[in-house]
Coordinates of C-alpha atoms in Angstrom, one line a residue:
M1 CA 13.0 26.4 18.4
N2 CA 11.8 24.4 21.3
P3 CA 13.2 20.8 21.2
S4 CA 9.7 19.5 21.8
D5 CA 8.6 21.0 18.4
N6 CA 10.6 18.2 16.7
R7 CA 9.3 15.4 18.9
H8 CA 6.6 13.2 17.5
P9 CA 3.3 13.0 19.4
K10 CA 2.9 10.1 21.8
G11 CA -0.1 8.8 19.9
F12 CA 2.1 8.2 16.8
W13 CA 3.8 5.3 18.5
F14 CA 0.6 3.5 19.3
I15 CA -0.4 3.9 15.7
F16 CA 3.0 2.8 14.6
W17 CA 3.0 -0.5 16.5
G18 CA -0.7 -1.2 15.9
E19 CA -0.2 -0.7 12.1
L20 CA 2.9 -2.9 12.2
A21 CA 1.0 -5.8 13.7
E22 CA -2.1 -5.3 11.5
R23 CA -0.1 -5.2 8.2
A24 CA 1.9 -8.2 9.4
S25 CA -1.3 -10.1 9.6
F26 CA -2.5 -8.9 6.2
Y27 CA 0.6 -9.3 4.1
G28 CA 1.5 -12.6 5.7
M29 CA -1.9 -14.0 4.7
K30 CA -1.7 -12.5 1.2
A31 CA 1.8 -14.0 0.7
L32 CA 0.4 -17.5 1.1
L33 CA -2.8 -16.9 -0.8
V34 CA -1.9 -17.7 -4.4
L35 CA -0.1 -21.0 -3.7
Y36 CA -2.8 -21.9 -1.1
M37 CA -5.5 -21.8 -3.8
I38 CA -3.3 -23.9 -6.2
D39 CA -2.0 -26.5 -3.6
T40 CA -5.1 -26.9 -1.4
L41 CA -8.1 -25.9 -3.5
G42 CA -6.9 -27.0 -6.9
Y43 CA -7.0 -23.7 -8.7
S44 CA -5.1 -23.1 -11.9
D45 CA -2.2 -20.6 -11.9
A46 CA -4.3 -18.1 -13.9
N47 CA -7.4 -18.3 -11.7
S48 CA -5.5 -18.2 -8.4
A49 CA -3.5 -15.1 -9.5
T50 CA -6.7 -13.4 -10.7
V51 CA -8.6 -14.1 -7.5
A52 CA -5.7 -12.8 -5.4
S53 CA -5.6 -9.6 -7.6
F54 CA -9.3 -9.1 -7.3
F55 CA -9.2 -9.6 -3.5
T56 CA -6.4 -7.1 -3.2
G57 CA -8.4 -4.7 -5.4
A58 CA -11.5 -5.1 -3.1
C59 CA -9.2 -4.1 -0.2
Y60 CA -8.5 -0.9 -2.0
I61 CA -12.0 0.1 -3.2
L62 CA -13.7 -0.4 0.1
P63 CA -11.6 2.4 1.7
I64 CA -14.0 4.8 0.0
V65 CA -16.8 3.3 2.0
G66 CA -14.7 3.1 5.1
G67 CA -13.7 6.8 4.7
Y68 CA -17.3 7.8 4.1
I69 CA -18.5 6.0 7.2
A70 CA -15.8 7.6 9.4
D71 CA -16.4 11.1 8.0
R72 CA -20.2 11.0 8.3
W73 CA -21.1 8.7 11.2
L74 CA -18.6 6.9 13.4
G75 CA -15.3 8.8 13.3
K76 CA -11.9 7.4 12.6
F77 CA -11.3 5.6 15.9
R78 CA -14.6 3.8 16.2
T79 CA -14.6 2.8 12.5
I80 CA -11.2 1.1 13.0
I81 CA -12.3 -0.7 16.2
Y82 CA -15.7 -1.9 14.9
F83 CA -14.4 -3.2 11.6
A84 CA -11.4 -5.0 13.2
I85 CA -13.8 -7.6 14.5
P86 CA -14.9 -9.1 11.1
Y87 CA -11.2 -8.7 10.0
I88 CA -10.2 -11.1 12.8
L89 CA -13.0 -13.5 12.0
G90 CA -11.9 -13.6 8.3
H91 CA -8.4 -14.8 9.4
I92 CA -9.9 -17.5 11.6
I93 CA -12.2 -18.8 8.8
L94 CA -9.3 -18.9 6.3
G95 CA -7.1 -20.8 8.7
T96 CA -9.7 -23.4 9.6
F97 CA -12.0 -24.1 6.6
N98 CA -10.2 -25.5 3.6
S99 CA -13.1 -25.0 1.1
E100 CA -14.1 -22.7 -1.7
I101 CA -17.0 -21.3 0.3
G102 CA -14.7 -20.7 3.3
L103 CA -12.2 -19.0 1.0
Y104 CA -14.7 -16.5 -0.3
V105 CA -16.4 -15.8 3.0
A106 CA -13.0 -15.2 4.6
L107 CA -11.8 -12.9 1.7
A108 CA -15.0 -10.9 1.9
L109 CA -14.5 -10.3 5.7
L110 CA -10.8 -9.6 5.3
A111 CA -11.5 -7.1 2.5
G112 CA -14.2 -5.3 4.5
G113 CA -12.1 -5.1 7.6
S114 CA -8.9 -4.0 5.8
G115 CA -10.7 -1.6 3.6
S116 CA -12.4 0.2 6.5
I117 CA -9.2 0.5 8.5
K118 CA -6.9 1.7 5.8
P119 CA -8.2 5.2 5.0
N120 CA -8.7 6.1 8.6
I121 CA -5.6 5.2 10.5
S122 CA -3.3 7.3 8.4
T123 CA -5.8 10.1 8.4
L124 CA -6.1 9.9 12.2
M125 CA -2.3 10.2 12.4
G126 CA -2.2 13.2 10.1
M127 CA -4.9 14.9 12.2
M128 CA -2.9 14.4 15.3
Y129 CA 0.0 16.3 13.8
Q130 CA -2.2 19.1 12.7
K131 CA -3.9 19.5 16.0
Q132 CA -0.5 19.7 17.8
G133 CA 1.0 22.2 15.2
K134 CA 3.6 19.7 14.0
E135 CA 2.8 19.7 10.3
H136 CA 6.6 20.1 9.6
L137 CA 7.0 16.5 10.8
L138 CA 4.4 15.0 8.5
S139 CA 6.8 13.9 5.7
Q140 CA 8.9 12.1 8.3
A141 CA 5.8 10.7 10.0
F142 CA 4.4 9.3 6.8
S143 CA 7.8 7.7 6.0
W144 CA 8.0 6.1 9.4
F145 CA 4.4 5.0 9.2
Y146 CA 5.2 3.3 5.9
M147 CA 8.2 1.6 7.5
A148 CA 5.9 0.2 10.2
I149 CA 3.8 -1.4 7.5
N150 CA 6.8 -3.0 5.9
I151 CA 8.5 -4.2 9.2
G152 CA 5.3 -6.1 9.8
A153 CA 5.1 -7.3 6.2
A154 CA 8.8 -8.4 6.2
A155 CA 8.4 -10.5 9.3
T156 CA 5.5 -12.5 8.0
T157 CA 6.1 -12.8 4.2
T158 CA 9.5 -14.3 4.9
V159 CA 8.6 -16.5 7.8
L160 CA 5.1 -17.8 7.1
P161 CA 6.1 -19.7 3.9
F162 CA 8.6 -21.7 5.9
I163 CA 6.0 -22.4 8.6
R164 CA 3.7 -23.5 5.8
D165 CA 6.3 -25.9 4.4
S166 CA 6.9 -27.4 7.9
Y167 CA 3.4 -27.5 9.4
G168 CA 0.9 -26.8 6.7
Y169 CA -1.4 -23.9 5.7
G170 CA -3.6 -24.0 8.8
P171 CA -0.9 -23.0 11.4
A172 CA 0.6 -20.6 8.9
F173 CA -2.8 -18.8 8.5
M174 CA -3.5 -18.7 12.3
A175 CA -0.3 -16.7 13.0
P176 CA -1.8 -13.6 11.3
T177 CA -4.9 -14.0 13.4
I178 CA -2.9 -13.6 16.6
L179 CA -1.1 -10.5 15.2
M180 CA -4.4 -8.9 14.3
V181 CA -5.7 -9.3 17.9
V182 CA -2.4 -7.8 19.2
S183 CA -2.8 -4.9 16.7
L184 CA -6.3 -4.1 17.9
G185 CA -5.2 -4.1 21.5
I186 CA -2.2 -1.7 20.9
F187 CA -4.3 0.7 18.9
F188 CA -7.1 0.8 21.6
I189 CA -4.7 1.5 24.4
G190 CA -3.5 4.6 22.7
K191 CA -7.0 6.2 22.5
K192 CA -6.3 9.0 25.0
H193 CA -3.4 10.3 22.8
Y194 CA -5.5 10.6 19.6
P195 CA -7.2 13.9 18.6
E196 CA -10.7 14.4 19.7
E197 CA -13.3 13.7 17.0
K198 CA -16.5 15.6 16.8
I199 CA -19.2 13.6 15.1
Q200 CA -22.2 15.8 14.3
S201 CA -25.5 14.2 15.0
G202 CA -28.6 14.9 13.0
P203 CA -28.7 16.5 9.5
R204 CA -25.3 17.6 8.3
P205 CA -24.9 21.2 7.2
V206 CA -25.3 21.8 3.5
K207 CA -22.1 22.7 1.8
T208 CA -21.8 26.3 0.6
P209 CA -21.1 26.8 -3.1
E210 CA -17.5 27.7 -2.2
Q211 CA -17.0 24.5 -0.3
K212 CA -18.5 22.4 -3.2
Q213 CA -16.1 24.2 -5.6
E214 CA -13.2 23.5 -3.2
D215 CA -14.0 19.8 -3.0
R216 CA -14.3 19.6 -6.8
T217 CA -11.1 21.4 -7.3
A218 CA -9.2 19.0 -5.0
L219 CA -10.6 16.0 -6.9
V220 CA -9.9 17.4 -10.3
R221 CA -6.5 18.6 -9.4
L222 CA -5.4 15.2 -8.3
S223 CA -7.2 13.1 -10.9
G224 CA -4.6 13.3 -13.6
L225 CA -1.8 12.1 -11.3
F226 CA -4.0 9.4 -9.8
I227 CA -5.1 7.9 -13.1
L228 CA -1.5 7.4 -14.2
I229 CA -0.6 5.9 -10.8
V230 CA -3.0 3.1 -11.5
F231 CA -0.5 1.7 -13.9
F232 CA 2.2 1.7 -11.3
W233 CA 0.0 -0.4 -9.0
S234 CA -0.8 -2.8 -11.9
I235 CA 2.9 -3.7 -12.1
F236 CA 3.8 -3.4 -8.4
D237 CA 1.0 -5.8 -7.2
Q238 CA 2.1 -8.5 -9.6
S239 CA 4.9 -9.4 -7.1
Y240 CA 2.7 -11.9 -5.3
S241 CA 1.2 -13.3 -8.6
T242 CA 3.3 -13.3 -11.8
W243 CA 6.6 -12.7 -10.1
T244 CA 5.9 -15.6 -7.7
L245 CA 4.9 -17.9 -10.6
F246 CA 8.0 -16.8 -12.5
A247 CA 10.2 -17.6 -9.4
R248 CA 8.5 -21.0 -9.0
D249 CA 9.0 -22.1 -12.7
Y250 CA 12.0 -20.2 -14.0
M251 CA 14.4 -19.4 -11.1
D252 CA 17.0 -21.4 -9.3
L253 CA 15.8 -21.1 -5.7
E254 CA 18.8 -22.9 -4.1
T255 CA 20.9 -20.5 -2.1
F256 CA 23.7 -20.8 0.5
I257 CA 21.0 -21.0 3.2
G258 CA 19.0 -23.6 1.4
R259 CA 16.0 -23.5 -0.9
I260 CA 13.9 -20.4 -0.7
P261 CA 10.1 -20.9 -1.2
P262 CA 9.0 -19.0 -4.3
D263 CA 6.4 -17.0 -2.3
A264 CA 8.9 -16.1 0.4
I265 CA 10.8 -13.9 -2.1
Q266 CA 8.0 -11.3 -1.7
G267 CA 9.6 -10.6 1.7
L268 CA 12.4 -8.8 0.0
N269 CA 10.1 -5.8 -0.7
P270 CA 9.2 -5.0 3.0
I271 CA 12.8 -5.8 4.1
L272 CA 14.2 -3.3 1.6
I273 CA 11.5 -0.8 2.6
V274 CA 12.8 -1.0 6.2
V275 CA 16.4 -0.6 5.1
M276 CA 15.8 2.2 2.6
T277 CA 13.1 4.3 4.4
P278 CA 15.6 6.2 6.6
L279 CA 17.6 7.1 3.5
F280 CA 14.5 8.4 1.6
A281 CA 13.2 10.2 4.8
W282 CA 16.5 12.0 5.0
I283 CA 16.5 12.9 1.2
W284 CA 12.9 14.3 1.5
S285 CA 13.8 16.3 4.6
R286 CA 16.6 17.9 2.5
T287 CA 14.3 18.7 -0.4
D288 CA 11.5 20.0 1.8
K289 CA 13.6 22.6 3.6
G290 CA 12.7 26.2 3.3
E291 CA 9.4 27.9 2.4
K292 CA 9.4 26.3 -1.1
R293 CA 10.2 22.7 -1.9
W294 CA 12.8 22.5 -4.6
L295 CA 11.6 19.0 -5.5
S296 CA 7.8 18.9 -5.7
S297 CA 5.7 15.8 -4.9
P298 CA 5.0 15.0 -8.6
M299 CA 8.7 15.2 -9.5
K300 CA 9.5 12.9 -6.6
M301 CA 6.9 10.5 -8.0
L302 CA 8.3 10.9 -11.5
I303 CA 11.7 9.5 -10.2
G304 CA 9.7 6.5 -9.0
F305 CA 8.2 5.9 -12.5
V306 CA 11.7 6.0 -14.1
L307 CA 12.8 3.3 -11.5
V308 CA 9.8 1.1 -12.5
V309 CA 10.9 1.3 -16.1
M310 CA 14.3 0.1 -15.1
C311 CA 12.8 -2.6 -12.9
M312 CA 10.7 -4.1 -15.7
G313 CA 13.7 -3.9 -18.0
V314 CA 15.6 -6.2 -15.6
M315 CA 12.6 -8.6 -15.4
T316 CA 12.4 -8.6 -19.2
L317 CA 16.0 -9.7 -19.6
A318 CA 15.5 -12.4 -16.9
G319 CA 12.4 -13.6 -18.7
F320 CA 14.2 -14.0 -22.1
M321 CA 17.2 -15.7 -20.5
A322 CA 15.0 -18.1 -18.5
V323 CA 13.7 -19.8 -21.7
G324 CA 16.9 -21.8 -22.1
S325 CA 17.6 -22.6 -18.4
K326 CA 16.6 -21.3 -15.0
V327 CA 18.1 -17.9 -14.0
S328 CA 19.6 -16.9 -10.7
I329 CA 17.4 -15.6 -7.9
W330 CA 19.6 -12.4 -8.0
W331 CA 17.7 -11.2 -11.1
E332 CA 14.5 -10.8 -9.1
F333 CA 16.5 -9.4 -6.1
G334 CA 17.7 -6.6 -8.4
A335 CA 14.2 -6.0 -9.6
Y336 CA 12.9 -5.8 -6.0
I337 CA 15.5 -3.1 -5.2
L338 CA 14.3 -1.0 -8.1
I339 CA 10.6 -1.5 -7.5
T340 CA 11.0 -0.8 -3.7
A341 CA 12.8 2.5 -4.4
A342 CA 10.0 3.4 -6.8
E343 CA 7.4 2.6 -4.2
L344 CA 9.0 4.9 -1.7
C345 CA 8.9 7.7 -4.3
I346 CA 5.3 7.0 -5.5
S347 CA 3.3 5.4 -2.7
V348 CA 4.5 7.3 0.3
I349 CA 4.5 10.7 -1.4
G350 CA 1.1 10.0 -3.0
L351 CA -0.5 9.2 0.4
Q352 CA 0.9 12.4 1.9
L353 CA -0.2 14.4 -1.2
A354 CA -3.8 13.1 -0.9
F355 CA -3.9 14.1 2.8
E356 CA -2.4 17.6 2.2
E357 CA -4.6 18.4 -0.8
A358 CA -7.9 17.4 0.8
P359 CA -10.2 19.9 2.5
E360 CA -10.6 19.1 6.2
R361 CA -14.1 17.7 5.8
M362 CA -13.1 15.1 3.3
K363 CA -9.7 13.9 4.2
S364 CA -10.7 10.3 4.8
M365 CA -12.7 10.3 1.6
L366 CA -9.9 11.6 -0.5
T367 CA -7.5 9.1 1.1
G368 CA -10.0 6.5 0.0
V369 CA -9.9 7.8 -3.5
W370 CA -6.1 7.5 -3.4
L371 CA -6.5 3.9 -2.3
F372 CA -9.0 3.4 -5.2
T373 CA -6.1 3.8 -7.6
V374 CA -4.7 0.6 -6.1
F375 CA -8.0 -1.1 -6.7
L376 CA -8.0 -0.2 -10.4
G377 CA -4.3 -1.2 -10.6
D378 CA -5.1 -4.6 -9.1
M379 CA -8.0 -5.1 -11.6
L380 CA -5.5 -4.5 -14.4
A381 CA -3.0 -6.8 -12.6
G382 CA -5.6 -9.6 -12.5
W383 CA -6.1 -9.3 -16.2
F384 CA -2.4 -9.1 -16.9
S385 CA -1.8 -12.3 -14.9
R386 CA -4.0 -14.2 -17.3
I387 CA -1.9 -12.9 -20.2
Y388 CA 1.2 -14.1 -18.4
T389 CA 0.1 -17.7 -18.5
Q390 CA -0.5 -17.5 -22.3
T391 CA 2.9 -16.2 -23.5
T392 CA 6.6 -16.3 -22.6
P393 CA 7.9 -14.4 -19.5
G394 CA 10.2 -12.3 -21.7
N395 CA 7.4 -11.2 -24.0
F396 CA 5.1 -10.5 -21.0
F397 CA 7.6 -8.4 -19.0
G398 CA 8.6 -6.6 -22.2
M399 CA 5.0 -5.6 -22.7
M400 CA 4.9 -4.2 -19.1
T401 CA 8.2 -2.3 -19.8
I402 CA 6.8 -0.6 -22.9
M403 CA 3.5 0.3 -21.1
I404 CA 5.1 1.9 -18.0
A405 CA 7.6 3.8 -20.2
V406 CA 4.7 5.5 -22.0
V407 CA 3.0 6.2 -18.7
T408 CA 6.2 7.8 -17.4
V409 CA 6.4 10.2 -20.3
L410 CA 2.7 11.2 -19.7
F411 CA 3.3 11.6 -16.0
Y412 CA 6.1 14.1 -16.6
F413 CA 3.7 16.4 -18.5
V414 CA 0.8 15.9 -16.1
G415 CA 3.2 16.6 -13.1
R416 CA 4.5 19.8 -14.6
R417 CA 0.9 21.0 -15.1
F418 CA 0.0 20.1 -11.5
D419 CA 3.0 22.1 -10.2
K420 CA 2.0 25.2 -12.1
K421 CA -1.4 25.4 -10.4
P422 CA -1.9 27.2 -7.1
E423 CA -2.2 25.2 -3.9
V424 CA -5.7 24.5 -2.6
K425 CA -6.3 25.8 0.9
T426 CA -8.1 23.7 3.4
A427 CA -11.4 24.9 4.7

């Protein structure tokens, strides 16, 4: 084998660093959002958590629109460039206008920009590997791509709460604006290394009956898995809402390095992603060797669901113990280790699965459908966050544990059925 066959395309590194800076801007802003609405705009705990969940949900339903625009009209590259402009504007408004109107205008622009970029950048990356005949590196590429997201998120979710405590929300929100501009510049410079996109002008060809059947088959084949993954996101995306509120009210935040802001604890997830991604990339490379994978994608994801059950069991114990006195920050640290390992089993593999199962003509669209599962999960998370404020943490987290345990059992049977079906060939 030629050594160059195992070398990643040059364009991957422009996408890697551009994605790193863009996700740093997004997750840094989102880490501050819940307490910003409480501290500056006077929102209640329940309302701030709900708005944050619904905003995150919007960021994950709009990729369907962004994927459609890219597939039908603009192409991946131009869609990313065009929609980065309102994205940057949203950051500026959030950092300068401390009003409810400014909040919602900013969130609308941020959701539109993020939602249009998300389904296209990973798809553009996947196309690059296909065009160069390097599909065997896709699992590793998606793992490193996911690590880029979390290096950026780790940097800002841990640092920005301290900047907020020292200088206020304005400077803390402006830092992500700079990062988004940097991201756009890096991505644009790498244009010559990306695959050529042919956007057909005029009426698009009518799909043949076979193509329509192939598209339906891909959607139906994935629907059972995707529906159950909604419940994973409904728990995972509570880390910036109910988990932050639990840390603020029920955890001893004093450590050997001083007091940790409750919203800074979210930074554990991306830090752990960076640490654990090489391990999981190596594990998946072992399981994917040979013509037939001995551990299928659904079975990898099932491992993730088991880890979520364990995670919520830890949070349940911490919730019951916190009724008498505040619990150690190490309880949430342990929960983050488990939920992060679960994320690497479910989110990374699910994103790759959506790309691999999609016919060529609807890859961005099906990636958008995958991201739609996050939207539905965040809608559930927004509803769950209101329940959290009406009961004890132990009861709430216990309810989450029971729910995800049932989902895990269902996922086992749906995953087995998925594996028995023949692979769908791309057109």
